[in-house]
mmCIF file of C-alpha atoms in Angstrom:
data_model
loop_
_atom_site.group_PDB
_atom_site.id
_atom_site.type_symbol
_atom_site.label_atom_id
_atom_site.label_comp_id
_atom_site.label_asym_id
_atom_site.label_seq_id
_atom_site.Cartn_x
_atom_site.Cartn_y
_atom_site.Cartn_z
ATOM 1 C CA MET E 1 -13.121 11.042 -10.332
ATOM 2 C CA GLY E 2 -13.097 13.795 -7.728
ATOM 3 C CA LYS E 3 -11.785 17.324 -8.091
ATOM 4 C CA ASP E 4 -9.354 17.009 -5.200
ATOM 5 C CA ILE E 5 -8.533 14.657 -2.364
ATOM 6 C CA PHE E 6 -8.000 17.194 0.434
ATOM 7 C CA LYS E 7 -10.505 19.146 2.478
ATOM 8 C CA ASN E 8 -8.592 22.418 2.187
ATOM 9 C CA ILE E 9 -5.202 23.977 1.410
ATOM 10 C CA GLU E 10 -4.036 23.642 5.016
ATOM 11 C CA ALA E 11 -4.740 19.913 4.893
ATOM 12 C CA ARG E 12 -2.643 19.505 1.743
ATOM 13 C CA GLU E 13 0.217 21.496 3.277
ATOM 14 C CA ARG E 14 0.101 19.366 6.421
ATOM 15 C CA GLN E 15 0.305 16.195 4.323
ATOM 16 C CA GLU E 16 3.236 17.663 2.365
ATOM 17 C CA GLU E 17 5.009 18.066 5.696
ATOM 18 C CA TRP E 18 4.269 14.456 6.589
ATOM 19 C CA TYR E 19 5.621 13.310 3.226
ATOM 20 C CA GLN E 20 8.901 15.112 3.889
ATOM 21 C CA ARG E 21 9.050 13.728 7.409
ATOM 22 C CA PHE E 22 8.706 10.140 6.200
ATOM 23 C CA LEU E 23 11.235 10.811 3.450
ATOM 24 C CA VAL E 24 13.733 11.834 6.125
ATOM 25 C CA ARG E 25 12.743 8.761 8.118
ATOM 26 C CA ALA E 26 13.561 6.584 5.100
ATOM 27 C CA ASN E 27 17.178 7.723 5.477
ATOM 28 C CA CYS E 28 18.398 6.692 2.035
ATOM 29 C CA LYS E 29 19.327 8.363 -1.226
ATOM 30 C CA VAL E 30 16.308 8.925 -3.453
ATOM 31 C CA GLU E 31 15.410 10.513 -6.756
ATOM 32 C CA SER E 32 12.060 12.107 -7.497
ATOM 33 C CA GLN E 33 10.666 12.332 -10.997
ATOM 34 C CA SER E 34 7.506 13.095 -12.906
ATOM 35 C CA VAL E 35 6.282 10.461 -15.344
ATOM 36 C CA PRO E 36 3.802 11.426 -18.086
ATOM 37 C CA THR E 37 0.695 9.244 -18.288
ATOM 38 C CA SER E 38 -2.658 9.599 -20.013
ATOM 39 C CA PHE E 39 -4.071 10.534 -16.589
ATOM 40 C CA GLY E 40 -1.564 13.313 -15.954
ATOM 41 C CA GLU E 41 1.935 13.668 -14.552
ATOM 42 C CA SER E 42 2.636 10.904 -12.018
ATOM 43 C CA HIS E 43 5.165 11.338 -9.231
ATOM 44 C CA VAL E 44 7.593 8.435 -8.844
ATOM 45 C CA LEU E 45 10.275 7.976 -6.214
ATOM 46 C CA THR E 46 13.281 5.758 -6.971
ATOM 47 C CA ALA E 47 15.854 4.449 -4.517
ATOM 48 C CA GLY E 48 18.762 2.028 -4.581
ATOM 49 C CA ASP E 49 21.451 1.229 -7.126
ATOM 50 C CA SER E 50 20.005 1.473 -10.643
ATOM 51 C CA SER E 51 22.215 -1.426 -11.747
ATOM 52 C CA LYS E 52 20.346 -3.803 -9.419
ATOM 53 C CA PRO E 53 17.119 -5.658 -10.313
ATOM 54 C CA VAL E 54 13.998 -3.491 -10.256
ATOM 55 C CA LEU E 55 11.245 -3.945 -7.677
ATOM 56 C CA VAL E 56 8.084 -1.895 -8.216
ATOM 57 C CA CYS E 57 6.523 -0.989 -4.850
ATOM 58 C CA LEU E 58 2.965 0.282 -4.343
ATOM 59 C CA HIS E 59 1.947 2.037 -1.130
ATOM 60 C CA ALA E 60 -1.209 1.825 0.969
ATOM 61 C CA MET E 61 -4.322 4.006 0.771
ATOM 62 C CA LEU E 62 -3.832 7.666 1.752
ATOM 63 C CA THR E 63 -0.097 7.301 2.432
ATOM 64 C CA SER E 64 2.703 7.833 -0.123
ATOM 65 C CA SER E 65 5.850 6.496 -1.729
ATOM 66 C CA ALA E 66 7.895 8.027 1.117
ATOM 67 C CA HIS E 67 5.805 6.302 3.788
ATOM 68 C CA LEU E 68 6.395 2.920 2.175
ATOM 69 C CA LEU E 69 10.089 3.550 1.551
ATOM 70 C CA SER E 70 10.591 4.392 5.223
ATOM 71 C CA GLU E 71 9.561 0.820 6.101
ATOM 72 C CA ILE E 72 11.350 -1.062 3.291
ATOM 73 C CA ARG E 73 14.596 0.887 2.970
ATOM 74 C CA HIS E 74 16.663 -2.262 3.618
ATOM 75 C CA LEU E 75 15.498 -3.538 0.233
ATOM 76 C CA THR E 76 17.688 -0.864 -1.394
ATOM 77 C CA ASP E 77 20.659 -3.120 -0.590
ATOM 78 C CA HIS E 78 19.264 -5.637 -3.063
ATOM 79 C CA TYR E 79 17.015 -3.823 -5.557
ATOM 80 C CA HIS E 80 16.414 -0.622 -7.444
ATOM 81 C CA LEU E 81 13.064 0.418 -5.994
ATOM 82 C CA VAL E 82 10.496 2.186 -8.153
ATOM 83 C CA LEU E 83 7.734 3.673 -5.996
ATOM 84 C CA PRO E 84 4.886 5.412 -7.876
ATOM 85 C CA ASP E 85 2.353 7.469 -5.948
ATOM 86 C CA ILE E 86 -1.090 5.974 -6.552
ATOM 87 C CA PRO E 87 -3.549 8.511 -8.038
ATOM 88 C CA GLY E 88 -5.926 9.928 -5.471
ATOM 89 C CA HIS E 89 -4.163 8.358 -2.502
ATOM 90 C CA SER E 90 -1.038 10.435 -1.871
ATOM 91 C CA VAL E 91 -0.176 14.091 -1.491
ATOM 92 C CA LYS E 92 2.303 13.622 -4.354
ATOM 93 C CA ALA E 93 -0.103 11.813 -6.656
ATOM 94 C CA ILE E 94 -2.472 12.892 -9.399
ATOM 95 C CA PRO E 95 -5.256 14.415 -7.229
ATOM 96 C CA GLU E 96 -8.081 12.330 -8.668
ATOM 97 C CA ARG E 97 -9.417 8.945 -7.638
ATOM 98 C CA PHE E 98 -10.079 6.206 -10.157
ATOM 99 C CA SER E 99 -13.296 4.243 -10.063
ATOM 100 C CA PHE E 100 -12.779 0.649 -8.980
ATOM 101 C CA LYS E 101 -15.354 -0.285 -11.631
ATOM 102 C CA SER E 102 -12.886 0.776 -14.324
ATOM 103 C CA ALA E 103 -9.500 -0.627 -15.348
ATOM 104 C CA ASP E 104 -7.809 2.734 -14.785
ATOM 105 C CA HIS E 105 -5.500 1.532 -11.997
ATOM 106 C CA ILE E 106 -4.236 -1.217 -14.299
ATOM 107 C CA LYS E 107 -3.821 1.125 -17.257
ATOM 108 C CA TRP E 108 -2.003 3.689 -15.101
ATOM 109 C CA LEU E 109 0.460 1.137 -13.715
ATOM 110 C CA LYS E 110 1.092 -0.266 -17.184
ATOM 111 C CA GLU E 111 1.998 3.222 -18.402
ATOM 112 C CA ILE E 112 4.421 3.632 -15.477
ATOM 113 C CA LEU E 113 6.106 0.320 -16.331
ATOM 114 C CA ASP E 114 6.217 1.234 -20.017
ATOM 115 C CA HIS E 115 7.936 4.516 -19.162
ATOM 116 C CA PHE E 116 10.701 2.659 -17.316
ATOM 117 C CA GLU E 117 10.861 0.047 -20.119
ATOM 118 C CA LEU E 118 10.005 -2.756 -17.698
ATOM 119 C CA GLU E 119 8.725 -5.577 -19.871
ATOM 120 C CA LYS E 120 8.635 -8.025 -16.962
ATOM 121 C CA VAL E 121 9.191 -7.084 -13.337
ATOM 122 C CA ASN E 122 8.739 -8.044 -9.693
ATOM 123 C CA ILE E 123 5.939 -6.129 -7.947
ATOM 124 C CA PHE E 124 5.282 -5.571 -4.236
ATOM 125 C CA GLY E 125 2.055 -4.004 -2.986
ATOM 126 C CA VAL E 126 0.703 -3.064 0.447
ATOM 127 C CA SER E 127 -3.027 -2.836 1.244
ATOM 128 C CA LEU E 128 -4.523 -0.724 -1.594
ATOM 129 C CA GLY E 129 -1.179 -1.058 -3.357
ATOM 130 C CA GLY E 130 -1.641 -4.815 -3.053
ATOM 131 C CA TYR E 131 -4.982 -4.518 -4.823
ATOM 132 C CA VAL E 132 -3.450 -2.495 -7.668
ATOM 133 C CA ALA E 133 -0.510 -4.897 -7.949
ATOM 134 C CA ARG E 134 -2.781 -7.956 -7.946
ATOM 135 C CA ALA E 135 -5.179 -6.442 -10.493
ATOM 136 C CA PHE E 136 -2.292 -5.635 -12.830
ATOM 137 C CA ALA E 137 -0.769 -9.096 -12.421
ATOM 138 C CA SER E 138 -4.123 -10.767 -13.129
ATOM 139 C CA GLU E 139 -4.466 -8.749 -16.337
ATOM 140 C CA TYR E 140 -0.803 -8.953 -17.364
ATOM 141 C CA PRO E 141 0.681 -12.139 -15.887
ATOM 142 C CA GLU E 142 3.240 -12.183 -18.699
ATOM 143 C CA ARG E 143 4.661 -8.894 -17.399
ATOM 144 C CA THR E 144 4.830 -9.898 -13.732
ATOM 145 C CA SER E 145 7.834 -11.990 -12.692
ATOM 146 C CA LYS E 146 6.811 -12.417 -9.059
ATOM 147 C CA LEU E 147 4.106 -10.794 -6.958
ATOM 148 C CA ALA E 148 4.500 -10.018 -3.246
ATOM 149 C CA LEU E 149 1.530 -8.759 -1.229
ATOM 150 C CA LEU E 150 1.371 -7.379 2.318
ATOM 151 C CA VAL E 151 -2.116 -7.172 3.911
ATOM 152 C CA PRO E 152 -3.607 -6.789 0.403
ATOM 153 C CA ALA E 153 -7.015 -5.269 -0.227
ATOM 154 C CA GLY E 154 -9.486 -6.931 -2.562
ATOM 155 C CA ILE E 155 -9.004 -10.617 -1.734
ATOM 156 C CA VAL E 156 -11.147 -10.983 1.391
ATOM 157 C CA GLN E 157 -13.249 -8.417 3.207
ATOM 158 C CA ALA E 158 -14.273 -8.407 6.856
ATOM 159 C CA SER E 159 -17.747 -7.260 7.822
ATOM 160 C CA VAL E 160 -17.963 -3.585 6.870
ATOM 161 C CA ILE E 161 -20.702 -3.038 9.451
ATOM 162 C CA LYS E 162 -18.624 -4.640 12.210
ATOM 163 C CA GLY E 163 -15.604 -2.553 11.253
ATOM 164 C CA LEU E 164 -17.598 0.666 11.196
ATOM 165 C CA MET E 165 -19.189 -0.103 14.543
ATOM 166 C CA SER E 166 -15.766 -0.745 16.067
ATOM 167 C CA MET E 167 -14.215 2.497 14.842
ATOM 168 C CA ALA E 168 -17.151 4.889 14.428
ATOM 169 C CA ILE E 169 -17.490 6.140 17.995
ATOM 170 C CA PRO E 170 -13.716 6.517 18.633
ATOM 171 C CA MET E 171 -13.337 8.320 15.298
ATOM 172 C CA ILE E 172 -16.193 10.734 16.036
ATOM 173 C CA LYS E 173 -14.710 11.456 19.457
ATOM 174 C CA TYR E 174 -11.321 12.158 17.884
ATOM 175 C CA LYS E 175 -12.800 14.507 15.289
ATOM 176 C CA VAL E 176 -14.558 16.430 18.067
ATOM 177 C CA ASN E 177 -11.568 16.392 20.411
ATOM 178 C CA ALA E 178 -8.194 15.535 18.852
ATOM 179 C CA SER E 179 -6.579 14.531 22.128
ATOM 180 C CA GLU E 180 -3.802 11.956 22.483
ATOM 181 C CA GLU E 181 -6.150 9.669 24.390
ATOM 182 C CA ASN E 182 -8.801 9.776 21.658
ATOM 183 C CA LEU E 183 -6.154 9.274 18.973
ATOM 184 C CA LYS E 184 -4.923 6.112 20.669
ATOM 185 C CA LYS E 185 -8.455 4.711 20.831
ATOM 186 C CA VAL E 186 -8.816 5.138 17.057
ATOM 187 C CA VAL E 187 -5.420 4.032 15.779
ATOM 188 C CA ASN E 188 -5.223 1.047 18.123
ATOM 189 C CA PHE E 189 -7.679 -0.641 15.760
ATOM 190 C CA LEU E 190 -5.153 -0.186 12.944
ATOM 191 C CA ILE E 191 -1.594 -0.282 14.256
ATOM 192 C CA THR E 192 0.125 -3.220 15.913
ATOM 193 C CA GLU E 193 2.436 -1.173 18.126
ATOM 194 C CA TRP E 194 2.407 2.531 18.961
ATOM 195 C CA ASP E 195 4.595 4.638 16.684
ATOM 196 C CA ASP E 196 4.487 8.420 17.181
ATOM 197 C CA ASP E 197 4.959 9.301 13.520
ATOM 198 C CA TRP E 198 2.521 6.773 12.123
ATOM 199 C CA ALA E 199 -0.112 7.364 14.807
ATOM 200 C CA HIS E 200 -0.146 11.145 14.456
ATOM 201 C CA PHE E 201 0.014 10.897 10.670
ATOM 202 C CA LEU E 202 -3.054 8.647 10.704
ATOM 203 C CA GLY E 203 -4.820 11.081 13.005
ATOM 204 C CA ASP E 204 -4.121 13.981 10.656
ATOM 205 C CA SER E 205 -5.106 11.916 7.626
ATOM 206 C CA MET E 206 -8.554 11.265 9.049
ATOM 207 C CA ASN E 207 -9.122 15.009 9.087
ATOM 208 C CA ASP E 208 -7.111 16.057 6.017
ATOM 209 C CA PHE E 209 -8.184 13.674 3.248
ATOM 210 C CA ILE E 210 -11.653 13.555 1.769
ATOM 211 C CA THR E 211 -12.749 10.062 2.779
ATOM 212 C CA PRO E 212 -12.835 7.596 -0.143
ATOM 213 C CA LYS E 213 -16.424 6.573 -0.836
ATOM 214 C CA THR E 214 -15.672 3.113 -2.219
ATOM 215 C CA ILE E 215 -13.363 0.204 -1.443
ATOM 216 C CA PRO E 216 -11.601 -2.219 -3.803
ATOM 217 C CA PRO E 217 -13.857 -5.042 -5.011
ATOM 218 C CA LEU E 218 -13.035 -8.651 -4.267
ATOM 219 C CA ALA E 219 -11.042 -10.484 -6.908
ATOM 220 C CA SER E 220 -12.935 -13.231 -8.686
ATOM 221 C CA GLU E 221 -11.696 -16.818 -8.618
ATOM 222 C CA GLU E 222 -10.718 -16.420 -12.266
ATOM 223 C CA GLU E 223 -8.664 -13.301 -11.519
ATOM 224 C CA LEU E 224 -6.792 -15.120 -8.755
ATOM 225 C CA GLN E 225 -6.255 -18.174 -10.943
ATOM 226 C CA ASN E 226 -4.745 -15.888 -13.587
ATOM 227 C CA LEU E 227 -1.862 -15.251 -11.191
ATOM 228 C CA THR E 228 0.373 -17.827 -12.815
ATOM 229 C CA MET E 229 3.566 -16.269 -11.436
ATOM 230 C CA PRO E 230 4.918 -17.120 -7.954
ATOM 231 C CA VAL E 231 3.006 -15.154 -5.299
ATOM 232 C CA LEU E 232 3.813 -14.333 -1.675
ATOM 233 C CA ALA E 233 0.954 -13.193 0.576
ATOM 234 C CA ILE E 234 1.813 -11.805 4.017
ATOM 235 C CA THR E 235 -1.281 -11.301 6.161
ATOM 236 C CA ALA E 236 -2.108 -9.998 9.636
ATOM 237 C CA GLU E 237 -3.991 -12.152 12.115
ATOM 238 C CA LYS E 238 -5.964 -9.288 13.709
ATOM 239 C CA ASP E 239 -6.542 -7.178 10.596
ATOM 240 C CA ILE E 240 -10.102 -5.844 10.980
ATOM 241 C CA SER E 241 -10.300 -5.081 7.250
ATOM 242 C CA PHE E 242 -8.633 -8.061 5.561
ATOM 243 C CA PRO E 243 -8.375 -10.832 8.198
ATOM 244 C CA GLY E 244 -5.249 -12.916 7.811
ATOM 245 C CA GLU E 245 -6.433 -16.504 8.097
ATOM 246 C CA PRO E 246 -9.381 -16.222 5.659
ATOM 247 C CA LEU E 247 -7.105 -14.387 3.224
ATOM 248 C CA ILE E 248 -4.569 -17.209 3.363
ATOM 249 C CA GLU E 249 -7.319 -19.788 2.849
ATOM 250 C CA ARG E 250 -8.582 -18.001 -0.261
ATOM 251 C CA VAL E 251 -5.215 -17.514 -1.945
ATOM 252 C CA LYS E 252 -4.216 -21.117 -1.270
ATOM 253 C CA ALA E 253 -7.477 -22.319 -2.811
ATOM 254 C CA ASN E 254 -7.164 -20.225 -5.969
ATOM 255 C CA ILE E 255 -3.592 -19.151 -6.755
ATOM 256 C CA PRO E 256 -1.544 -21.874 -8.471
ATOM 257 C CA SER E 257 1.823 -21.066 -6.845
ATOM 258 C CA VAL E 258 1.585 -19.207 -3.546
ATOM 259 C CA GLU E 259 3.585 -18.864 -0.343
ATOM 260 C CA THR E 260 1.970 -17.378 2.762
ATOM 261 C CA GLU E 261 2.949 -15.833 6.069
ATOM 262 C CA LEU E 262 0.587 -15.025 8.943
ATOM 263 C CA LEU E 263 1.782 -12.219 11.214
ATOM 264 C CA GLU E 264 0.497 -13.343 14.598
ATOM 265 C CA ASP E 265 -1.217 -10.719 16.772
ATOM 266 C CA ALA E 266 -0.632 -8.106 14.047
ATOM 267 C CA ARG E 267 -3.230 -5.578 12.956
ATOM 268 C CA HIS E 268 -3.586 -4.005 9.508
ATOM 269 C CA CYS E 269 -0.483 -1.848 10.040
ATOM 270 C CA PRO E 270 2.244 -4.332 11.015
ATOM 271 C CA LEU E 271 5.108 -3.470 13.325
ATOM 272 C CA THR E 272 7.167 -0.456 12.284
ATOM 273 C CA ASN E 273 10.279 -1.271 14.302
ATOM 274 C CA GLU E 274 13.722 -2.162 13.002
ATOM 275 C CA GLU E 275 13.367 -5.857 13.779
ATOM 276 C CA PHE E 276 10.263 -6.185 11.616
ATOM 277 C CA ARG E 277 11.745 -4.079 8.805
ATOM 278 C CA ARG E 278 14.714 -6.431 8.626
ATOM 279 C CA TRP E 279 12.474 -9.504 8.791
ATOM 280 C CA LEU E 280 10.273 -8.178 5.989
ATOM 281 C CA ALA E 281 13.243 -7.317 3.789
ATOM 282 C CA HIS E 282 14.760 -10.761 4.390
ATOM 283 C CA ARG E 283 11.462 -12.533 3.619
ATOM 284 C CA LEU E 284 10.944 -10.580 0.409
ATOM 285 C CA VAL E 285 14.522 -11.142 -0.753
ATOM 286 C CA LYS E 286 14.191 -14.859 -0.015
ATOM 287 C CA PHE E 287 11.022 -15.028 -2.110
ATOM 288 C CA LEU E 288 12.128 -12.797 -4.978
ATOM 289 C CA ASP E 289 15.620 -14.220 -5.382
ATOM 290 C CA LEU E 290 14.683 -17.914 -5.470
#
């Protein structure tokens, strides 16, 4: 574990501002609470009517609960959303990163579910959050009703060398000169369609966060076969990290009950417009409510 996840105090303050900005963008009533775990106090955001079924939602690497909520707010019409901030990957989270060689992510999520007395629950995870959700579901299939994954990490991995070669020069140029033109050259590898908030947030994140030194390991065939609950995997065709078609091939070959969707022409960050938000909410509701 590291001592902190930010390069300096100014970086943390800038990310706090981004958190608040995405919380405003979410445009729905939320509650913020601190949940005690053996790793420290964990920040959890909740949204939606508490009388509705619970959906646990896990955000992507170096984002936050507010970032995810801003893109899935339509789900609050159907579910009570519980959005924990993943340790080491959010300005609101425990400021230490767990080793992927340990079971700490699984233990941490179990303690969050125990706190909310969720014996069995639906879980939705995006990117790194998809890895954490999948790892938990593989270990505790009896506690996972259904599992929904959007561009999940840890199932397939594109060539790291190819990815680094694609982004290295644009990223170096942006770090030297943080111009709009250089920002676009970097984030265009990641986002499907330009979005001012997301693009500038990603640009700041590259400079604010201490870069994670490791990536989630690939799930074994046994771990995927342990997913005995219904699973939905939504992948992106042009994802340079977790390419959509190979990911679909692997989950279909190993997960007993799986539905898939391939987002054509999409990169790792899918569309962030209203049309896609409504489509995603509808697709998740269709899967979870069957």
